[in-house]
Coordinates of C-alpha atoms and ligand atoms in Angstrom, one line a residue:
M1 CA 0.0 0.0 0.0
K2 CA 1.2 3.5 -0.8
N3 CA 2.4 5.4 2.2
E4 CA 4.0 8.4 0.5
L5 CA 2.7 10.8 -2.0
I6 CA 4.5 13.7 -3.6
L7 CA 2.2 16.3 -5.2
T8 CA 2.3 19.7 -6.8
R9 CA 1.7 22.2 -4.0
P10 CA -2.1 22.7 -4.0
D11 CA -4.3 25.8 -4.4
D12 CA -7.5 26.5 -2.4
M13 CA -9.9 28.1 -4.9
H14 CA -12.5 29.2 -2.3
L15 CA -11.3 30.5 1.1
H16 CA -12.6 32.8 3.8
L17 CA -9.7 34.5 5.7
R18 CA -11.8 37.2 7.5
D19 CA -10.0 40.2 8.9
G20 CA -8.4 41.4 12.2
D21 CA -7.9 38.7 14.9
I22 CA -9.4 35.9 12.9
L23 CA -7.3 36.7 9.8
A24 CA -4.2 36.8 12.0
A25 CA -5.1 33.4 13.5
V26 CA -5.9 31.5 10.4
A27 CA -3.9 32.8 7.5
S28 CA -0.7 30.9 8.2
Y29 CA -2.6 27.5 8.0
S30 CA -3.5 28.3 4.4
S31 CA -0.1 29.8 3.4
R32 CA 1.7 26.8 5.0
D33 CA -0.2 24.2 2.9
F34 CA -1.4 26.0 -0.2
G35 CA 0.4 28.1 -2.9
R36 CA -2.5 30.3 -3.8
A37 CA -6.1 30.9 -2.7
I38 CA -9.1 32.6 -4.0
I39 CA -10.1 35.0 -1.2
M40 CA -13.8 35.6 -0.5
P41 CA -14.9 39.2 -0.2
N42 CA -17.7 38.9 2.3
L43 CA -16.1 41.0 5.0
V44 CA -17.9 43.7 6.9
P45 CA -18.1 46.0 4.9
P46 CA -17.8 43.8 1.8
V47 CA -14.9 44.2 -0.6
T48 CA -16.6 46.0 -3.4
T49 CA -13.9 48.1 -4.9
V50 CA -10.4 47.5 -6.4
N51 CA -8.8 49.7 -3.7
A52 CA -10.5 47.7 -1.0
A53 CA -9.3 44.4 -2.5
L54 CA -5.8 45.7 -2.7
A55 CA -5.9 46.9 0.9
Y56 CA -7.3 43.6 2.0
R57 CA -4.6 41.8 0.1
D58 CA -2.0 43.9 2.0
R59 CA -3.6 42.9 5.3
V60 CA -3.5 39.2 4.3
M61 CA 0.2 39.5 3.3
A62 CA 1.0 41.3 6.6
V63 CA 0.1 38.2 8.6
V64 CA 1.5 35.5 6.2
P65 CA 4.9 34.3 7.4
A66 CA 7.7 35.7 5.1
T67 CA 9.0 32.1 4.5
D68 CA 5.7 30.9 3.0
D69 CA 5.3 31.2 -0.8
F70 CA 1.6 32.2 -0.9
T71 CA -0.4 34.4 -3.3
P72 CA -3.9 35.6 -2.3
M73 CA -6.1 35.9 -5.4
M74 CA -8.6 38.6 -4.7
T75 CA -12.3 38.8 -5.6
L76 CA -14.9 41.6 -5.6
Y77 CA -18.3 41.3 -4.0
L78 CA -21.1 41.9 -6.5
T79 CA -23.8 44.4 -5.6
E80 CA -26.6 45.9 -7.6
A81 CA -24.5 49.1 -7.7
T82 CA -21.3 47.5 -9.0
N83 CA -19.8 49.4 -11.9
P84 CA -18.7 47.3 -14.8
E85 CA -15.6 49.5 -15.4
E86 CA -14.5 49.0 -11.8
I87 CA -14.4 45.2 -12.0
A88 CA -12.7 45.4 -15.4
R89 CA -10.0 47.6 -14.0
G90 CA -9.4 45.1 -11.2
F91 CA -9.2 42.2 -13.6
A92 CA -6.9 44.1 -15.9
S93 CA -4.6 44.9 -13.0
G94 CA -4.1 41.1 -12.4
A95 CA -4.9 41.5 -8.7
V96 CA -8.6 40.8 -8.9
K97 CA -9.3 37.4 -10.4
A98 CA -13.1 37.1 -10.1
V99 CA -16.4 38.5 -8.9
K100 CA -18.5 36.8 -6.3
L101 CA -22.3 36.7 -6.6
Y102 CA -24.1 36.3 -3.3
P103 CA -27.9 36.2 -3.5
A104 CA -28.9 38.7 -0.8
G105 CA -29.5 36.9 2.5
A106 CA -28.1 33.5 1.3
T107 CA -25.3 33.3 3.8
T108 CA -22.8 35.1 6.1
N109 CA -22.6 38.9 5.3
S110 CA -24.6 38.6 2.1
E111 CA -27.1 41.3 2.8
G112 CA -25.4 43.6 0.4
G113 CA -25.6 41.0 -2.4
V114 CA -27.9 40.7 -5.3
R115 CA -31.7 40.7 -5.1
D116 CA -32.6 41.0 -8.7
I117 CA -30.2 39.4 -11.2
K118 CA -31.4 41.6 -14.0
K119 CA -29.9 44.6 -12.2
V120 CA -26.4 43.1 -12.6
M121 CA -26.6 42.1 -16.2
P122 CA -24.4 45.0 -17.4
V123 CA -21.7 43.8 -15.1
L124 CA -22.1 40.2 -16.2
E125 CA -22.0 41.3 -19.8
K126 CA -18.7 43.0 -19.2
M127 CA -17.3 39.9 -17.5
A128 CA -18.4 37.7 -20.4
E129 CA -16.6 40.1 -22.7
I130 CA -13.3 40.2 -20.8
G131 CA -13.3 36.6 -19.6
M132 CA -13.5 37.4 -15.9
P133 CA -15.0 34.5 -13.9
L134 CA -18.2 34.8 -11.9
L135 CA -18.2 32.8 -8.7
V136 CA -21.7 32.0 -7.6
H137 CA -23.2 31.1 -4.3
G138 CA -25.8 29.0 -5.9
E139 CA -28.8 29.1 -3.7
V140 CA -32.1 31.0 -4.0
T141 CA -33.3 32.8 -0.9
D142 CA -37.0 32.6 -1.5
P143 CA -38.5 31.6 1.9
E144 CA -41.0 29.4 0.0
I145 CA -38.2 27.2 -1.1
D146 CA -37.1 24.4 1.2
I147 CA -33.4 25.0 2.3
F148 CA -32.5 21.5 1.0
D149 CA -33.8 22.4 -2.5
R150 CA -32.3 25.9 -2.8
E151 CA -29.3 24.9 -5.0
A152 CA -31.4 22.9 -7.5
V153 CA -33.9 25.8 -7.8
F154 CA -31.1 28.3 -8.2
I155 CA -29.8 26.4 -11.2
D156 CA -33.3 26.4 -12.9
R157 CA -34.3 29.9 -12.0
V158 CA -31.1 31.9 -12.1
L159 CA -28.0 30.2 -13.3
D160 CA -29.3 28.5 -16.4
P161 CA -31.1 31.6 -17.7
V162 CA -28.0 33.7 -17.1
R163 CA -25.8 31.2 -18.9
R164 CA -28.2 31.0 -21.8
A165 CA -28.2 34.8 -22.1
L166 CA -24.4 35.0 -21.8
P167 CA -22.9 31.8 -23.2
E168 CA -19.4 33.4 -23.0
L169 CA -19.6 34.0 -19.3
R170 CA -17.2 31.8 -17.3
V171 CA -18.9 30.6 -14.2
V172 CA -17.8 28.7 -11.1
M173 CA -20.6 27.1 -9.1
E174 CA -18.9 27.4 -5.7
H175 CA -19.2 24.6 -3.1
V176 CA -21.6 22.5 -5.2
T177 CA -23.5 20.3 -2.8
T178 CA -26.0 18.2 -4.8
K179 CA -26.1 15.6 -7.5
N180 CA -28.3 18.1 -9.4
G181 CA -25.3 20.6 -9.3
V182 CA -22.8 17.9 -10.3
D183 CA -25.0 16.8 -13.2
Y184 CA -25.6 20.4 -14.3
V185 CA -21.8 21.1 -14.4
K186 CA -21.2 17.9 -16.3
S187 CA -23.9 18.8 -18.8
A188 CA -22.1 22.0 -19.8
D189 CA -19.4 21.6 -22.4
R190 CA -17.9 25.0 -21.7
G191 CA -18.1 28.0 -19.4
L192 CA -19.0 26.1 -16.2
V193 CA -16.9 24.5 -13.5
A194 CA -17.4 23.8 -9.8
T195 CA -15.5 23.8 -6.6
L196 CA -16.0 21.1 -4.0
T197 CA -15.4 21.6 -0.3
T198 CA -13.6 19.2 2.0
H199 CA -16.6 18.9 4.4
H200 CA -19.2 18.2 1.8
L201 CA -17.2 15.2 0.6
I202 CA -17.3 13.7 4.1
L203 CA -20.5 14.5 5.8
N204 CA -24.2 14.2 5.0
R205 CA -27.0 16.0 6.8
N206 CA -27.3 13.4 9.6
A207 CA -24.0 14.9 10.9
I208 CA -25.9 18.1 11.9
L209 CA -29.1 16.6 13.1
A210 CA -28.9 13.0 14.2
G211 CA -28.4 12.2 17.9
G212 CA -28.3 15.9 18.9
I213 CA -27.7 19.2 17.1
R214 CA -24.1 19.8 16.1
P215 CA -23.6 23.5 15.2
H216 CA -20.0 23.0 14.2
Y217 CA -21.3 20.9 11.2
Y218 CA -23.6 23.7 10.1
C219 CA -22.5 25.3 6.9
L220 CA -24.1 26.8 3.7
P221 CA -25.1 25.4 1.4
V222 CA -26.3 23.0 4.2
L223 CA -25.1 19.4 4.1
K224 CA -27.4 17.2 2.0
R225 CA -28.6 13.6 1.8
E226 CA -26.1 10.7 1.3
K227 CA -26.9 10.3 -2.4
H228 CA -25.6 13.9 -3.0
R229 CA -22.4 13.3 -0.9
L230 CA -21.7 10.3 -3.1
A231 CA -22.2 12.3 -6.3
L232 CA -19.7 14.9 -5.0
R233 CA -17.1 12.3 -4.1
A234 CA -17.4 10.7 -7.5
A235 CA -16.9 14.1 -9.1
A236 CA -13.9 14.9 -7.0
V237 CA -12.0 11.7 -7.7
S238 CA -13.0 11.6 -11.4
A239 CA -10.2 13.8 -12.7
D240 CA -12.8 15.7 -14.7
P241 CA -11.2 19.1 -15.2
R242 CA -14.5 20.8 -14.3
F243 CA -14.2 20.0 -10.6
F244 CA -11.5 21.3 -8.2
L245 CA -10.9 22.1 -4.5
G246 CA -12.3 25.1 -2.9
T247 CA -12.3 24.4 0.9
D248 CA -14.8 27.1 1.8
S249 CA -12.9 27.1 5.1
A250 CA -15.0 29.6 7.0
P251 CA -13.9 30.3 10.6
H252 CA -16.3 31.7 13.1
P253 CA -15.7 32.2 16.9
I254 CA -17.1 29.3 18.8
F255 CA -19.6 31.5 20.6
A256 CA -21.0 32.5 17.2
K257 CA -21.5 28.9 16.2
E258 CA -22.9 27.7 19.5
S259 CA -25.7 30.1 19.6
P260 CA -29.5 30.2 19.2
C261 CA -28.8 31.4 15.7
G262 CA -25.5 30.0 14.8
C263 CA -23.2 31.0 12.0
A264 CA -22.5 28.8 8.9
G265 CA -19.1 27.5 8.2
M266 CA -16.3 25.1 9.3
F267 CA -12.6 25.8 9.7
T268 CA -10.9 23.2 7.5
S269 CA -7.8 24.8 6.0
I270 CA -5.7 23.5 8.9
N271 CA -6.2 19.8 8.1
T272 CA -7.7 19.7 4.6
M273 CA -4.8 18.0 2.8
P274 CA -4.4 15.0 5.1
I275 CA -8.2 14.6 5.2
L276 CA -8.5 14.7 1.4
A277 CA -5.7 12.1 1.1
T278 CA -7.8 9.9 3.3
V279 CA -10.9 10.5 1.2
F280 CA -9.1 9.8 -2.1
E281 CA -7.5 6.7 -0.6
Q282 CA -11.0 5.5 0.6
E283 CA -12.1 5.8 -3.0
G284 CA -9.1 4.0 -4.3
K285 CA -8.1 7.2 -6.2
L286 CA -5.1 8.6 -4.4
G287 CA -3.5 9.1 -7.9
Q288 CA -6.2 11.7 -8.7
L289 CA -5.6 13.8 -5.6
E290 CA -3.1 16.1 -7.3
T291 CA -5.5 16.7 -10.3
F292 CA -8.2 17.8 -7.9
T293 CA -6.1 19.9 -5.5
S294 CA -3.3 21.3 -7.7
L295 CA -4.0 21.1 -11.4
N296 CA -7.7 21.6 -12.4
G297 CA -8.2 24.9 -10.5
A298 CA -5.0 26.5 -11.9
A299 CA -6.0 25.5 -15.4
F300 CA -9.4 27.1 -15.0
Y301 CA -7.8 30.4 -13.7
G302 CA -5.2 30.3 -16.6
I303 CA -2.2 30.0 -14.3
A304 CA 0.6 27.5 -14.2
P305 CA 0.5 24.8 -11.5
N306 CA 2.7 25.8 -8.5
S307 CA 6.3 24.7 -9.1
A308 CA 6.9 23.5 -5.5
K309 CA 5.9 20.0 -4.3
I310 CA 4.5 18.8 -1.1
R311 CA 4.9 15.4 0.5
L312 CA 2.2 13.5 2.2
V313 CA 3.2 10.6 4.4
K314 CA 1.0 7.9 5.9
R315 CA 1.9 7.5 9.6
T316 CA 1.2 4.5 11.8
R317 CA -0.8 6.5 14.2
P318 CA -3.7 8.9 13.5
Q319 CA -2.9 12.6 13.4
I320 CA -3.8 14.7 16.3
W321 CA -4.8 18.3 15.7
P322 CA -5.7 20.9 18.3
N323 CA -9.5 20.8 18.6
R324 CA -9.5 24.6 18.7
I325 CA -7.2 27.5 18.0
S326 CA -7.2 31.0 19.6
A327 CA -8.2 34.1 17.7
G328 CA -7.7 37.2 19.8
P329 CA -10.1 36.9 22.7
D330 CA -12.0 34.0 21.0
E331 CA -11.5 30.5 19.9
I332 CA -12.3 28.7 16.6
M333 CA -13.2 25.0 16.5
V334 CA -11.0 22.9 14.2
F335 CA -12.9 20.7 11.7
D336 CA -13.3 17.1 13.0
P337 CA -13.9 14.7 10.0
G338 CA -15.1 12.0 12.4
F339 CA -12.6 9.3 11.3
P340 CA -8.9 8.7 12.0
V341 CA -6.5 10.4 9.6
F342 CA -3.2 8.7 9.2
W343 CA -2.0 10.9 6.4
D344 CA 0.3 13.8 7.4
L345 CA 1.8 16.7 5.4
D346 CA 5.5 16.4 5.9
R347 CA 6.5 20.0 6.6
H348 CA 10.1 19.3 7.6
K349 CA 11.5 19.2 4.2
R350 CA 12.1 22.3 2.1
P351 CA 10.1 22.6 -1.1
A352 CA 13.3 22.7 -3.2
T353 CA 14.4 19.4 -1.9
L354 CA 11.0 17.9 -2.7
Q355 CA 11.1 19.3 -6.2
K356 CA 14.4 17.5 -6.8
E357 CA 13.1 14.2 -5.4
A358 CA 9.9 14.4 -7.4
T359 CA 11.8 14.8 -10.7
S360 CA 14.6 12.3 -9.9
Ligands
DOR401 O1 -20.7 27.9 5.4 C1 -20.5 29.0 4.9 N1 -19.8 29.9 5.5 N2 -21.0 29.2 3.6 C2 -20.9 30.4 3.0 O2 -21.4 30.5 2.0 C3 -20.3 31.5 3.7 C4 -19.4 31.1 4.7 C5 -19.0 32.2 5.7 O3 -18.5 33.2 5.2 O4 -19.2 32.1 6.9
ZN402 ZN1 -17.7 30.5 1.0

């Protein structure tokens, strides 16, 4: 059995780093294990201008250890007041890679998002023209629609009509959570890809609700039935270039999760790579891990894969992570996959040494 794996350094194509104390607490876990990350703009206030994105990028880099080779790829938060020229300027500068569409009210800090898709069509037209990706939180917010159906209804009511109107638009269905979403992505021969999170590959909705309510497993889109989880896993290990990793690691203080109205999100950047090695091994597809974590996302964003390598080693004892980390006066719970993880990211060797080994 394989107990060592050398891969191209991965990228996290959907990441929440937050700001202030939380940013300072979590950023180094991403910069340690990933070469680049697509940084979500749902701060308070949201990142809606190029200047705000550049300032945020500086705040991220200020807390990334100087020894880590990490590039934050910034995004802008789409509002009904977004100016097409502003997003085009950000894209042309190279610092802003994409625009994020949050339906208003769909998730954390999405109140400033989009209520009526028609109002943002001029921005989407501009994006289609310049090839700038649109990252969608694919859920409707209509209170009539059951929360477990919101992704499927979004595809029918919003995403498909937009893609038909603008066939050149490049769309990422972020954190796809249903078989409907996977099938929709597979049905498109161009212009549509999807990110998959670590947690949606591992958990189904029983994790939140069976045997007691577990707020640390609450996220959005909410975990779905087992048949959906199986479809996501099949997509992840398939090597289909349309599916790649976006952890959606979304840290919240423990008090905000363990509350009568708890926040959505799990903090997974700290242990994602060892957990994913376990998932791919469970599927008998360890050989496809690199495609999912390090190649497909880069290809979509038109960037070369990272030149550095990482080494995953299968230990004889399960990994032990802290179950929480400090963030200023608060603490953040670390994601618990619920099974033992024997894979470990060997962080003792320098990337250059690994690069030599991998090519020898
Ligand atoms: O679980 C989630 N947490 N899903 C999202 O869409 C947003 C994120 C957050 O920012 O907390
Ligand atoms: Zn997210």
